[in-house]
mmCIF file of C-alpha atoms and ligand atoms in Angstrom:
data_model
loop_
_atom_site.group_PDB
_atom_site.id
_atom_site.type_symbol
_atom_site.label_atom_id
_atom_site.label_comp_id
_atom_site.label_asym_id
_atom_site.label_seq_id
_atom_site.Cartn_x
_atom_site.Cartn_y
_atom_site.Cartn_z
ATOM 1 C CA MET I 17 -15.327 64.562 -46.692
ATOM 2 C CA PRO I 18 -17.842 62.279 -44.919
ATOM 3 C CA ALA I 19 -21.286 63.787 -44.506
ATOM 4 C CA THR I 20 -21.414 63.611 -40.748
ATOM 5 C CA ALA I 21 -23.482 66.710 -40.051
ATOM 6 C CA VAL I 22 -27.173 66.302 -39.209
ATOM 7 C CA ALA I 23 -29.709 69.014 -39.882
ATOM 8 C CA SER I 24 -26.783 71.358 -40.703
ATOM 9 C CA SER I 25 -24.551 71.918 -43.692
ATOM 10 C CA LYS I 26 -21.638 72.501 -41.373
ATOM 11 C CA ILE I 27 -18.980 69.812 -41.040
ATOM 12 C CA ASP I 28 -19.213 67.894 -37.780
ATOM 13 C CA LEU I 29 -15.580 67.986 -36.578
ATOM 14 C CA PHE I 30 -16.109 65.273 -33.973
ATOM 15 C CA GLY I 31 -16.921 62.802 -36.680
ATOM 16 C CA LEU I 32 -13.567 63.178 -38.464
ATOM 17 C CA THR I 33 -10.547 60.968 -37.837
ATOM 18 C CA ARG I 34 -7.253 62.748 -37.285
ATOM 19 C CA ASP I 35 -6.228 62.147 -40.898
ATOM 20 C CA GLU I 36 -9.517 63.546 -42.133
ATOM 21 C CA LEU I 37 -9.218 66.614 -39.899
ATOM 22 C CA PHE I 38 -5.648 67.240 -41.123
ATOM 23 C CA ALA I 39 -6.852 66.943 -44.770
ATOM 24 C CA LEU I 40 -9.659 69.416 -44.150
ATOM 25 C CA VAL I 41 -7.359 71.963 -42.466
ATOM 26 C CA ALA I 42 -4.793 71.528 -45.291
ATOM 27 C CA ALA I 43 -7.528 71.988 -47.931
ATOM 28 C CA TRP I 44 -8.348 75.283 -46.180
ATOM 29 C CA GLY I 45 -4.726 76.248 -46.612
ATOM 30 C CA PHE I 46 -3.436 75.962 -43.020
ATOM 31 C CA SER I 47 -0.475 74.121 -41.667
ATOM 32 C CA ALA I 48 -0.310 70.650 -40.117
ATOM 33 C CA ALA I 49 0.776 72.278 -36.859
ATOM 34 C CA SER I 50 -2.530 74.172 -36.790
ATOM 35 C CA ALA I 51 -4.386 70.913 -37.516
ATOM 36 C CA ALA I 52 -2.567 69.192 -34.642
ATOM 37 C CA ARG I 53 -3.443 72.053 -32.296
ATOM 38 C CA LEU I 54 -7.081 71.889 -33.349
ATOM 39 C CA TRP I 55 -7.168 68.144 -32.820
ATOM 40 C CA ARG I 56 -5.816 68.692 -29.298
ATOM 41 C CA TYR I 57 -8.367 71.309 -28.522
ATOM 42 C CA LEU I 58 -11.145 68.948 -29.585
ATOM 43 C CA HIS I 59 -9.963 65.552 -28.341
ATOM 44 C CA ARG I 60 -7.742 66.314 -25.354
ATOM 45 C CA GLU I 61 -9.278 69.489 -24.001
ATOM 46 C CA ALA I 62 -12.847 68.662 -25.057
ATOM 47 C CA ALA I 63 -13.286 72.227 -26.227
ATOM 48 C CA THR I 64 -16.837 73.134 -27.269
ATOM 49 C CA SER I 65 -16.335 76.436 -29.006
ATOM 50 C CA VAL I 66 -13.871 78.237 -31.154
ATOM 51 C CA ASP I 67 -13.698 80.895 -28.493
ATOM 52 C CA GLY I 68 -10.644 80.144 -26.466
ATOM 53 C CA MET I 69 -8.814 78.383 -29.338
ATOM 54 C CA ASP I 70 -6.290 81.186 -29.064
ATOM 55 C CA GLU I 71 -3.403 79.275 -30.451
ATOM 56 C CA LEU I 72 -5.120 78.842 -33.853
ATOM 57 C CA PRO I 73 -4.556 81.437 -36.561
ATOM 58 C CA PRO I 74 -7.461 83.950 -36.455
ATOM 59 C CA ARG I 75 -8.384 83.095 -40.055
ATOM 60 C CA LEU I 76 -8.746 79.451 -39.168
ATOM 61 C CA GLN I 77 -10.937 80.391 -36.253
ATOM 62 C CA THR I 78 -13.184 82.372 -38.603
ATOM 63 C CA GLN I 79 -13.264 79.435 -41.064
ATOM 64 C CA LEU I 80 -14.231 77.078 -38.284
ATOM 65 C CA ALA I 81 -16.921 79.396 -36.951
ATOM 66 C CA SER I 82 -18.592 79.583 -40.345
ATOM 67 C CA HIS I 83 -18.060 75.999 -41.738
ATOM 68 C CA ALA I 84 -17.731 73.667 -38.791
ATOM 69 C CA ARG I 85 -19.873 72.397 -36.006
ATOM 70 C CA LEU I 86 -17.996 71.757 -32.804
ATOM 71 C CA GLU I 87 -20.574 72.208 -30.102
ATOM 72 C CA LEU I 88 -21.164 69.177 -27.890
ATOM 73 C CA PRO I 89 -24.855 68.210 -27.666
ATOM 74 C CA GLU I 90 -26.983 70.337 -25.374
ATOM 75 C CA VAL I 91 -27.529 68.820 -21.952
ATOM 76 C CA ALA I 92 -31.328 68.633 -21.566
ATOM 77 C CA GLY I 93 -31.209 66.995 -18.172
ATOM 78 C CA GLU I 94 -28.841 65.301 -15.766
ATOM 79 C CA ASN I 95 -28.953 63.520 -12.426
ATOM 80 C CA SER I 96 -26.700 61.596 -10.104
ATOM 81 C CA SER I 97 -27.317 58.392 -8.156
ATOM 82 C CA SER I 98 -27.543 58.846 -4.378
ATOM 83 C CA ASP I 99 -24.052 57.414 -3.968
ATOM 84 C CA GLY I 100 -22.717 59.997 -6.438
ATOM 85 C CA LEU I 101 -20.926 57.334 -8.504
ATOM 86 C CA THR I 102 -23.292 57.218 -11.488
ATOM 87 C CA ARG I 103 -24.357 60.243 -13.466
ATOM 88 C CA LYS I 104 -26.811 60.178 -16.319
ATOM 89 C CA TYR I 105 -27.079 62.850 -19.019
ATOM 90 C CA LEU I 106 -29.975 63.408 -21.296
ATOM 91 C CA LEU I 107 -28.426 64.929 -24.428
ATOM 92 C CA ARG I 108 -30.394 66.709 -27.106
ATOM 93 C CA LEU I 109 -29.079 66.087 -30.639
ATOM 94 C CA ALA I 110 -29.258 68.374 -33.642
ATOM 95 C CA GLY I 111 -32.793 67.804 -34.978
ATOM 96 C CA GLY I 112 -34.240 67.455 -31.448
ATOM 97 C CA HIS I 113 -33.922 63.711 -30.713
ATOM 98 C CA GLU I 114 -32.732 62.896 -27.204
ATOM 99 C CA ILE I 115 -30.408 60.171 -26.083
ATOM 100 C CA GLU I 116 -28.897 59.204 -22.764
ATOM 101 C CA THR I 117 -25.220 58.772 -21.800
ATOM 102 C CA VAL I 118 -24.048 57.468 -18.479
ATOM 103 C CA ARG I 119 -20.834 58.058 -16.551
ATOM 104 C CA MET I 120 -19.880 55.392 -13.999
ATOM 105 C CA ARG I 121 -17.083 55.991 -11.549
ATOM 106 C CA TYR I 122 -15.319 53.072 -9.964
ATOM 107 C CA ARG I 123 -12.471 53.116 -7.476
ATOM 108 C CA ASP I 124 -9.820 52.915 -10.200
ATOM 109 C CA ARG I 125 -11.548 53.964 -13.373
ATOM 110 C CA VAL I 126 -14.247 55.886 -15.148
ATOM 111 C CA THR I 127 -16.493 54.229 -17.718
ATOM 112 C CA ALA I 128 -18.787 55.948 -20.206
ATOM 113 C CA CYS I 129 -21.811 54.125 -21.501
ATOM 114 C CA LEU I 130 -22.590 55.539 -24.935
ATOM 115 C CA SER I 131 -25.657 55.346 -27.151
ATOM 116 C CA THR I 132 -25.339 54.442 -30.797
ATOM 117 C CA GLN I 133 -28.920 55.034 -31.923
ATOM 118 C CA ALA I 134 -31.736 57.265 -30.689
ATOM 119 C CA GLY I 135 -34.061 54.496 -29.505
ATOM 120 C CA CYS I 136 -33.937 50.946 -30.834
ATOM 121 C CA ALA I 137 -36.051 49.021 -33.350
ATOM 122 C CA LEU I 138 -35.414 45.548 -31.931
ATOM 123 C CA GLY I 139 -37.928 45.438 -29.095
ATOM 124 C CA CYS I 140 -36.300 43.129 -26.465
ATOM 125 C CA VAL I 141 -39.174 42.747 -24.113
ATOM 126 C CA PHE I 142 -37.374 43.755 -20.925
ATOM 127 C CA CYS I 143 -35.564 46.892 -22.356
ATOM 128 C CA ALA I 144 -36.857 50.438 -21.924
ATOM 129 C CA THR I 145 -35.079 51.561 -25.084
ATOM 130 C CA GLY I 146 -36.750 48.782 -27.044
ATOM 131 C CA GLN I 147 -40.110 49.692 -25.537
ATOM 132 C CA ARG I 148 -39.632 53.271 -26.731
ATOM 133 C CA GLY I 149 -39.009 52.365 -30.375
ATOM 134 C CA PHE I 150 -36.490 53.730 -32.937
ATOM 135 C CA ASP I 151 -35.894 57.324 -33.992
ATOM 136 C CA ARG I 152 -32.617 57.329 -35.965
ATOM 137 C CA ASN I 153 -29.009 56.288 -36.146
ATOM 138 C CA LEU I 154 -26.398 58.506 -34.525
ATOM 139 C CA THR I 155 -23.557 59.877 -36.578
ATOM 140 C CA ALA I 156 -19.945 59.082 -35.675
ATOM 141 C CA GLY I 157 -19.591 62.631 -34.415
ATOM 142 C CA GLU I 158 -22.590 62.223 -32.115
ATOM 143 C CA ILE I 159 -21.105 59.052 -30.621
ATOM 144 C CA VAL I 160 -17.662 60.611 -30.125
ATOM 145 C CA ALA I 161 -19.260 63.802 -28.678
ATOM 146 C CA GLN I 162 -20.830 61.723 -25.881
ATOM 147 C CA ALA I 163 -17.379 60.520 -24.784
ATOM 148 C CA LEU I 164 -15.951 64.017 -25.002
ATOM 149 C CA HIS I 165 -18.874 65.293 -22.940
ATOM 150 C CA ILE I 166 -18.004 62.705 -20.245
ATOM 151 C CA GLN I 167 -14.344 63.622 -20.329
ATOM 152 C CA ARG I 168 -15.273 67.314 -20.051
ATOM 153 C CA SER I 169 -17.453 66.538 -17.023
ATOM 154 C CA LEU I 170 -14.401 65.059 -15.316
ATOM 155 C CA PHE I 171 -12.343 68.227 -15.570
ATOM 156 C CA GLY I 172 -12.281 69.870 -12.161
ATOM 157 C CA VAL I 173 -13.799 66.812 -10.429
ATOM 158 C CA THR I 174 -10.498 66.163 -8.630
ATOM 159 C CA GLY I 175 -10.086 69.789 -7.459
ATOM 160 C CA SER I 176 -6.438 70.869 -7.817
ATOM 161 C CA GLY I 177 -5.206 67.349 -8.751
ATOM 162 C CA PRO I 178 -4.797 66.085 -12.282
ATOM 163 C CA PRO I 179 -8.088 65.565 -14.070
ATOM 164 C CA GLU I 180 -9.500 62.062 -14.060
ATOM 165 C CA ARG I 181 -9.345 60.431 -17.474
ATOM 166 C CA LEU I 182 -12.029 58.509 -19.176
ATOM 167 C CA ARG I 183 -10.517 55.051 -19.750
ATOM 168 C CA ASN I 184 -13.314 52.691 -20.601
ATOM 169 C CA ILE I 185 -16.104 52.879 -23.105
ATOM 170 C CA VAL I 186 -19.061 50.515 -23.331
ATOM 171 C CA LEU I 187 -21.341 50.800 -26.356
ATOM 172 C CA MET I 188 -24.244 49.584 -24.226
ATOM 173 C CA GLY I 189 -26.466 52.646 -24.064
ATOM 174 C CA MET I 190 -29.377 53.123 -26.309
ATOM 175 C CA GLY I 191 -29.517 51.270 -29.636
ATOM 176 C CA GLU I 192 -27.944 48.366 -31.491
ATOM 177 C CA PRO I 193 -24.384 49.269 -32.567
ATOM 178 C CA LEU I 194 -24.118 46.642 -35.353
ATOM 179 C CA LEU I 195 -27.142 48.151 -37.065
ATOM 180 C CA ASN I 196 -25.226 51.429 -37.306
ATOM 181 C CA TYR I 197 -21.961 49.739 -38.280
ATOM 182 C CA ASP I 198 -20.027 52.372 -40.274
ATOM 183 C CA ALA I 199 -20.674 55.250 -37.843
ATOM 184 C CA VAL I 200 -19.810 53.070 -34.896
ATOM 185 C CA MET I 201 -16.498 51.915 -36.432
ATOM 186 C CA GLN I 202 -15.562 55.464 -37.379
ATOM 187 C CA ALA I 203 -16.308 56.536 -33.813
ATOM 188 C CA ILE I 204 -14.149 53.677 -32.387
ATOM 189 C CA ASP I 205 -11.248 54.736 -34.577
ATOM 190 C CA ILE I 206 -11.558 58.333 -33.290
ATOM 191 C CA LEU I 207 -11.890 57.333 -29.665
ATOM 192 C CA ARG I 208 -8.738 55.146 -29.893
ATOM 193 C CA ASP I 209 -6.542 57.767 -31.404
ATOM 194 C CA PRO I 210 -3.409 58.036 -29.280
ATOM 195 C CA ALA I 211 -3.318 61.839 -29.655
ATOM 196 C CA GLY I 212 -6.969 62.063 -28.576
ATOM 197 C CA LEU I 213 -8.897 60.271 -25.849
ATOM 198 C CA ALA I 214 -6.601 57.322 -26.469
ATOM 199 C CA ILE I 215 -8.942 54.667 -25.185
ATOM 200 C CA ALA I 216 -7.191 51.267 -25.338
ATOM 201 C CA ASN I 217 -8.707 48.727 -27.745
ATOM 202 C CA LYS I 218 -9.625 46.258 -24.984
ATOM 203 C CA ARG I 219 -11.290 49.021 -23.044
ATOM 204 C CA ILE I 220 -13.885 49.625 -25.723
ATOM 205 C CA THR I 221 -16.666 47.038 -25.503
ATOM 206 C CA LEU I 222 -19.323 46.746 -28.126
ATOM 207 C CA SER I 223 -22.492 44.976 -27.036
ATOM 208 C CA THR I 224 -24.767 43.446 -29.680
ATOM 209 C CA VAL I 225 -28.091 41.718 -29.460
ATOM 210 C CA GLY I 226 -26.621 39.192 -31.878
ATOM 211 C CA VAL I 227 -26.594 40.723 -35.394
ATOM 212 C CA VAL I 228 -24.950 37.833 -37.142
ATOM 213 C CA PRO I 229 -23.659 39.573 -40.298
ATOM 214 C CA GLY I 230 -22.229 42.361 -38.121
ATOM 215 C CA ILE I 231 -20.316 39.882 -35.940
ATOM 216 C CA VAL I 232 -18.858 38.153 -39.028
ATOM 217 C CA ARG I 233 -17.869 41.524 -40.423
ATOM 218 C CA LEU I 234 -16.206 42.533 -37.138
ATOM 219 C CA ALA I 235 -14.164 39.358 -37.343
ATOM 220 C CA ASP I 236 -13.255 39.712 -41.008
ATOM 221 C CA GLU I 237 -12.205 43.326 -40.495
ATOM 222 C CA ALA I 238 -10.404 42.539 -37.240
ATOM 223 C CA ARG I 239 -12.022 45.494 -35.535
ATOM 224 C CA PRO I 240 -10.127 46.606 -32.402
ATOM 225 C CA CYS I 241 -12.680 46.336 -29.642
ATOM 226 C CA SER I 242 -14.033 43.756 -27.237
ATOM 227 C CA LEU I 243 -17.304 42.040 -28.141
ATOM 228 C CA ALA I 244 -20.191 41.284 -25.858
ATOM 229 C CA VAL I 245 -23.207 39.314 -27.133
ATOM 230 C CA SER I 246 -26.519 39.552 -25.330
ATOM 231 C CA LEU I 247 -27.597 35.924 -25.081
ATOM 232 C CA HIS I 248 -30.180 35.700 -22.253
ATOM 233 C CA ALA I 249 -31.386 32.204 -23.181
ATOM 234 C CA ALA I 250 -29.833 29.017 -24.424
ATOM 235 C CA THR I 251 -32.642 27.674 -26.629
ATOM 236 C CA GLN I 252 -33.971 29.329 -29.768
ATOM 237 C CA GLU I 253 -37.584 29.247 -28.563
ATOM 238 C CA GLN I 254 -36.900 30.807 -25.229
ATOM 239 C CA ARG I 255 -34.522 33.401 -26.669
ATOM 240 C CA ALA I 256 -36.968 34.460 -29.343
ATOM 241 C CA ALA I 257 -39.590 35.152 -26.623
ATOM 242 C CA LEU I 258 -37.246 37.648 -24.919
ATOM 243 C CA VAL I 259 -35.251 38.925 -27.894
ATOM 244 C CA PRO I 260 -37.399 39.148 -31.073
ATOM 245 C CA ALA I 261 -34.263 39.701 -33.158
ATOM 246 C CA ALA I 262 -33.529 36.011 -32.598
ATOM 247 C CA LYS I 263 -36.170 35.311 -35.243
ATOM 248 C CA THR I 264 -33.977 37.067 -37.787
ATOM 249 C CA TRP I 265 -30.662 35.718 -36.476
ATOM 250 C CA PRO I 266 -31.364 32.321 -34.966
ATOM 251 C CA LEU I 267 -29.336 30.998 -32.014
ATOM 252 C CA ASP I 268 -27.457 28.272 -33.976
ATOM 253 C CA GLU I 269 -26.278 30.858 -36.557
ATOM 254 C CA LEU I 270 -25.406 33.283 -33.786
ATOM 255 C CA ILE I 271 -23.267 30.737 -31.930
ATOM 256 C CA GLU I 272 -21.578 29.781 -35.175
ATOM 257 C CA ALA I 273 -20.714 33.458 -35.830
ATOM 258 C CA CYS I 274 -19.346 33.782 -32.292
ATOM 259 C CA ARG I 275 -17.126 30.707 -32.754
ATOM 260 C CA TYR I 276 -15.915 32.180 -36.046
ATOM 261 C CA TYR I 277 -15.139 35.484 -34.317
ATOM 262 C CA THR I 278 -13.162 33.871 -31.483
ATOM 263 C CA GLN I 279 -11.181 31.643 -33.872
ATOM 264 C CA LYS I 280 -10.493 34.236 -36.519
ATOM 265 C CA LEU I 281 -9.286 36.874 -34.019
ATOM 266 C CA ASP I 282 -8.024 34.569 -31.309
ATOM 267 C CA ARG I 283 -10.052 36.578 -28.852
ATOM 268 C CA ARG I 284 -12.498 35.674 -26.162
ATOM 269 C CA ILE I 285 -16.073 36.802 -26.321
ATOM 270 C CA PHE I 286 -18.349 38.035 -23.548
ATOM 271 C CA PHE I 287 -21.907 36.722 -23.259
ATOM 272 C CA GLU I 288 -24.445 38.782 -21.370
ATOM 273 C CA TRP I 289 -27.245 37.079 -19.529
ATOM 274 C CA THR I 290 -29.918 39.195 -17.827
ATOM 275 C CA LEU I 291 -31.265 37.039 -15.037
ATOM 276 C CA ILE I 292 -35.039 36.995 -14.855
ATOM 277 C CA ASP I 293 -36.815 35.219 -12.027
ATOM 278 C CA GLY I 294 -38.286 31.914 -13.176
ATOM 279 C CA GLN I 295 -37.564 32.539 -16.876
ATOM 280 C CA ASN I 296 -33.893 31.899 -17.524
ATOM 281 C CA ASP I 297 -32.288 31.264 -14.111
ATOM 282 C CA SER I 298 -32.791 27.524 -13.484
ATOM 283 C CA PRO I 299 -29.870 25.092 -12.943
ATOM 284 C CA GLU I 300 -30.908 23.359 -16.168
ATOM 285 C CA GLU I 301 -30.633 26.622 -18.031
ATOM 286 C CA ALA I 302 -27.119 27.182 -16.641
ATOM 287 C CA ARG I 303 -26.083 23.734 -17.814
ATOM 288 C CA CYS I 304 -27.606 24.379 -21.233
ATOM 289 C CA LEU I 305 -25.619 27.641 -21.501
ATOM 290 C CA ALA I 306 -22.387 25.904 -20.561
ATOM 291 C CA GLN I 307 -23.082 23.277 -23.228
ATOM 292 C CA LEU I 308 -23.886 25.937 -25.816
ATOM 293 C CA VAL I 309 -20.560 27.772 -25.467
ATOM 294 C CA ARG I 310 -18.469 24.668 -24.816
ATOM 295 C CA GLY I 311 -14.950 24.973 -26.205
ATOM 296 C CA MET I 312 -15.247 28.665 -26.922
ATOM 297 C CA PRO I 313 -13.092 31.213 -25.035
ATOM 298 C CA ALA I 314 -16.147 32.783 -23.397
ATOM 299 C CA HIS I 315 -16.741 34.909 -20.331
ATOM 300 C CA ILE I 316 -20.271 35.139 -18.966
ATOM 301 C CA ASN I 317 -21.545 38.460 -17.597
ATOM 302 C CA LEU I 318 -24.644 37.976 -15.498
ATOM 303 C CA ILE I 319 -26.805 41.115 -15.253
ATOM 304 C CA PRO I 320 -29.553 41.486 -12.647
ATOM 305 C CA LEU I 321 -32.809 42.445 -14.400
ATOM 306 C CA ASN I 322 -33.516 46.109 -13.974
ATOM 307 C CA ARG I 323 -37.251 46.714 -13.861
ATOM 308 C CA THR I 324 -38.891 48.665 -16.671
ATOM 309 C CA ALA I 325 -42.510 49.735 -17.049
ATOM 310 C CA GLY I 326 -43.314 47.576 -20.112
ATOM 311 C CA PHE I 327 -42.135 44.248 -18.640
ATOM 312 C CA ASP I 328 -43.541 42.452 -15.630
ATOM 313 C CA GLY I 329 -40.577 40.077 -15.029
ATOM 314 C CA GLN I 330 -38.705 40.211 -11.727
ATOM 315 C CA PRO I 331 -34.991 40.037 -10.967
ATOM 316 C CA THR I 332 -33.691 36.645 -9.962
ATOM 317 C CA LEU I 333 -33.372 36.052 -6.221
ATOM 318 C CA SER I 334 -29.891 35.955 -4.786
ATOM 319 C CA ALA I 335 -29.897 32.209 -3.915
ATOM 320 C CA ALA I 336 -30.769 31.337 -7.567
ATOM 321 C CA THR I 337 -28.183 33.761 -8.814
ATOM 322 C CA THR I 338 -25.489 32.141 -6.685
ATOM 323 C CA ARG I 339 -26.530 28.705 -7.839
ATOM 324 C CA PHE I 340 -26.539 29.755 -11.523
ATOM 325 C CA GLN I 341 -23.110 31.205 -11.151
ATOM 326 C CA ALA I 342 -21.730 28.152 -9.349
ATOM 327 C CA ILE I 343 -22.928 25.798 -12.089
ATOM 328 C CA LEU I 344 -21.179 27.833 -14.774
ATOM 329 C CA ARG I 345 -18.035 27.838 -12.718
ATOM 330 C CA GLU I 346 -18.224 24.042 -12.297
ATOM 331 C CA HIS I 347 -18.209 23.894 -16.108
ATOM 332 C CA GLY I 348 -15.031 25.923 -16.150
ATOM 333 C CA LEU I 349 -16.636 29.211 -17.365
ATOM 334 C CA PRO I 350 -15.411 32.506 -16.025
ATOM 335 C CA VAL I 351 -18.400 34.453 -14.681
ATOM 336 C CA THR I 352 -18.860 38.028 -13.521
ATOM 337 C CA PHE I 353 -21.915 39.290 -11.798
ATOM 338 C CA ARG I 354 -22.369 42.887 -12.925
ATOM 339 C CA GLN I 355 -22.746 45.416 -10.164
ATOM 340 C CA ARG I 356 -26.031 47.273 -10.195
ATOM 341 C CA ARG I 357 -25.447 50.925 -10.889
ATOM 342 C CA GLY I 358 -27.573 54.076 -10.948
ATOM 343 C CA LEU I 359 -30.959 52.345 -10.447
ATOM 344 C CA ASP I 360 -32.317 55.274 -8.475
ATOM 345 C CA ILE I 361 -31.926 57.436 -11.563
ATOM 346 C CA ALA I 362 -32.957 54.777 -14.095
ATOM 347 C CA ALA I 363 -29.451 54.576 -15.475
ATOM 348 C CA GLY I 364 -29.088 50.826 -15.179
ATOM 349 C CA CYS I 365 -28.766 48.489 -18.128
ATOM 350 C CA GLY I 366 -31.819 48.675 -20.305
ATOM 351 C CA GLN I 367 -33.444 51.527 -18.416
ATOM 352 C CA LEU I 368 -32.431 54.285 -20.850
ATOM 353 C CA ALA I 369 -35.643 55.564 -22.357
ATOM 354 C CA GLY I 370 -34.332 58.913 -23.536
ATOM 355 C CA ALA I 371 -36.998 61.553 -23.744
ATOM 356 C CA VAL I 372 -37.875 63.355 -20.539
ATOM 357 C CA ALA I 373 -41.492 62.533 -21.030
ATOM 358 C CA ASN I 374 -40.658 58.783 -21.017
ATOM 359 C CA ARG I 375 -38.398 58.954 -18.026
ATOM 360 C CA ALA I 376 -41.244 58.281 -15.578
ATOM 361 C CA LEU I 377 -41.652 54.883 -17.295
ATOM 362 C CA ALA I 378 -38.596 53.544 -15.704
ATOM 363 C CA ILE I 379 -39.325 51.917 -12.336
ATOM 364 C CA THR I 380 -36.727 51.383 -9.667
ATOM 365 C CA PRO I 381 -37.086 48.425 -7.340
HETATM 366 N N1 SAH D 428 -28.408 46.699 -28.242
HETATM 367 C C1 SAH D 428 -27.225 46.170 -27.557
HETATM 368 C C2 SAH D 428 -26.630 47.146 -26.607
HETATM 369 C C3 SAH D 428 -27.514 47.919 -25.702
HETATM 370 S S1 SAH D 428 -28.372 47.032 -24.427
HETATM 371 C C4 SAH D 428 -27.559 44.849 -26.916
HETATM 372 O O1 SAH D 428 -28.768 44.499 -26.830
HETATM 373 O O2 SAH D 428 -26.624 44.170 -26.539
HETATM 374 C C5 SAH D 428 -27.027 46.706 -23.266
HETATM 375 C C6 SAH D 428 -27.327 45.511 -22.375
HETATM 376 O O3 SAH D 428 -28.373 45.718 -21.457
HETATM 377 C C7 SAH D 428 -27.743 44.241 -23.185
HETATM 378 O O4 SAH D 428 -27.064 43.122 -22.749
HETATM 379 C C8 SAH D 428 -29.213 44.119 -22.838
HETATM 380 O O5 SAH D 428 -29.709 42.883 -23.040
HETATM 381 C C9 SAH D 428 -29.228 44.607 -21.399
HETATM 382 N N2 SAH D 428 -30.538 44.980 -20.889
HETATM 383 C C10 SAH D 428 -31.533 45.537 -21.588
HETATM 384 N N3 SAH D 428 -32.610 45.757 -20.773
HETATM 385 C C11 SAH D 428 -32.254 45.297 -19.543
HETATM 386 C C12 SAH D 428 -32.884 45.280 -18.311
HETATM 387 N N4 SAH D 428 -34.134 45.764 -18.110
HETATM 388 N N5 SAH D 428 -32.229 44.799 -17.247
HETATM 389 C C13 SAH D 428 -30.968 44.338 -17.380
HETATM 390 N N6 SAH D 428 -30.315 44.356 -18.524
HETATM 391 C C14 SAH D 428 -30.923 44.829 -19.617
HETATM 392 FE FE1 SF4 D 429 -32.267 47.280 -28.551
HETATM 393 FE FE2 SF4 D 429 -30.343 46.195 -27.038
HETATM 394 FE FE3 SF4 D 429 -32.588 47.190 -25.909
HETATM 395 FE FE4 SF4 D 429 -32.675 44.910 -27.320
HETATM 396 S S1 SF4 D 429 -31.527 45.284 -25.390
HETATM 397 S S2 SF4 D 429 -34.145 46.619 -27.468
HETATM 398 S S3 SF4 D 429 -31.204 45.401 -28.930
HETATM 399 S S4 SF4 D 429 -31.038 48.335 -27.002
#
C-alpha cells in the first residue's frame, strides 16, 4: 500500500485509487460492495468522517476509525471576493503546513485551483509563493482532498436544486507540479475516476514553470491532462531574469520538449505569459513569441500581472495588452486574456502565499 499518510501511521484514504481502496478493503476481509460504497462516500459525497457511513458494516467502520485517515484538511481561514464568485481557503495540513486552494465560479462551471506543494523552491520573481519559499511536497491524498473540499463546499449552494458539480481542475495553486510528479499523477488518476469526481481529462490542466524532464515524461507516459507552460519571455536571458528555473532548463530545451509533447500526443499546448509593464509586453516581444512557437499547436494565455509584495513590476496597460494580443492573432495564434479573479482576497495567479502571517504581503491594486 502506498505510504500516503503524513505525520500519521494511518492510511490516507484520499490518496488511494479505486483499485487500491478495493484491495485494502478486501485485505481487511470485506466485500467489493462495501468497498464500492466506501468509495462513493469518499469521492461522491465528500464524506469527512466515518460517522454517517451507515451503509458500511459496523466492523468496517471500526476498522476505518482505527486504521484510516479520512478527514479533509482543517480550514484555517477562508474569504470570498466582493463579487462572491471566488473563494479562497487556507487549509492546514497534517504536520501544520498551510496551503491555499481557490474555488472560482463562472456562469457555466466551477473550477478548483489546487496546490501541489506547500510553498515553492523555484523563486519566480513576481510570484508570492516563490517569495515564500518551499516547505514540502503534498501527498496525492492532500491534493485530492482539496478537490473534495471544494466539491463539499458546493453542496447546498444551490438551495433545493441539484448540487453544483466541480468540473474543472487547474494545478496552478502553490508549487511546481512536475517536481512532485508521482503524487500529482496519482491524484490526477483519482480525480478522473468515473465513479468519483469524474473530472474529464481535458478539464484537468497542469501548469509547469518548464521542468523539461517532467514534460518529456508526461509525453512518454501519455498522461491524460492538458498542459500549460509558463513562458513569460521569448529569449533565454529575459526569461532567466524572471524565472530562475530557466537557468536549469534553458528556453531552447524547453521549446524542444514542448514540440516533442505536441507531436507525441497530437495535442496542443498552452503557454502562459504574465504581462509586465515595460518588461515583456512590447510588439517586438509578441513577434518573438510568435516566432518561437511557430508550427506548434499552441494557445497563448495572457495573464495580467497580479501585484505581490516582493516584486515592484506593474501590470501592462490595456492599450499595450490589446496590441500584444493583436500581433499574436496576426500570426495565427489563438490567444485568451485571462480574467482577473479574486484580487481583493489575494487569490489571483501567483498571490497565494499560504500562511496567515504572510497573507498581508499580498497587495491588491
Ligand atoms: N508552478 C507552476 C504552477 C503554479 S503558478 C507554474 O509556474 O506554472 C500558476 C501561474 O501563475 C503560472 O503561470 C505563474 O507564472 C503565474 N503567476 C505567478 N505569479 C504571478 C503574478 N504575480 N501575477 C500573474 N501571474 C502569476
Ligand atoms: Fe513556483 Fe510557479 Fe510561483 Fe514560479 S510561478 S515560484 S514555479 S509556483
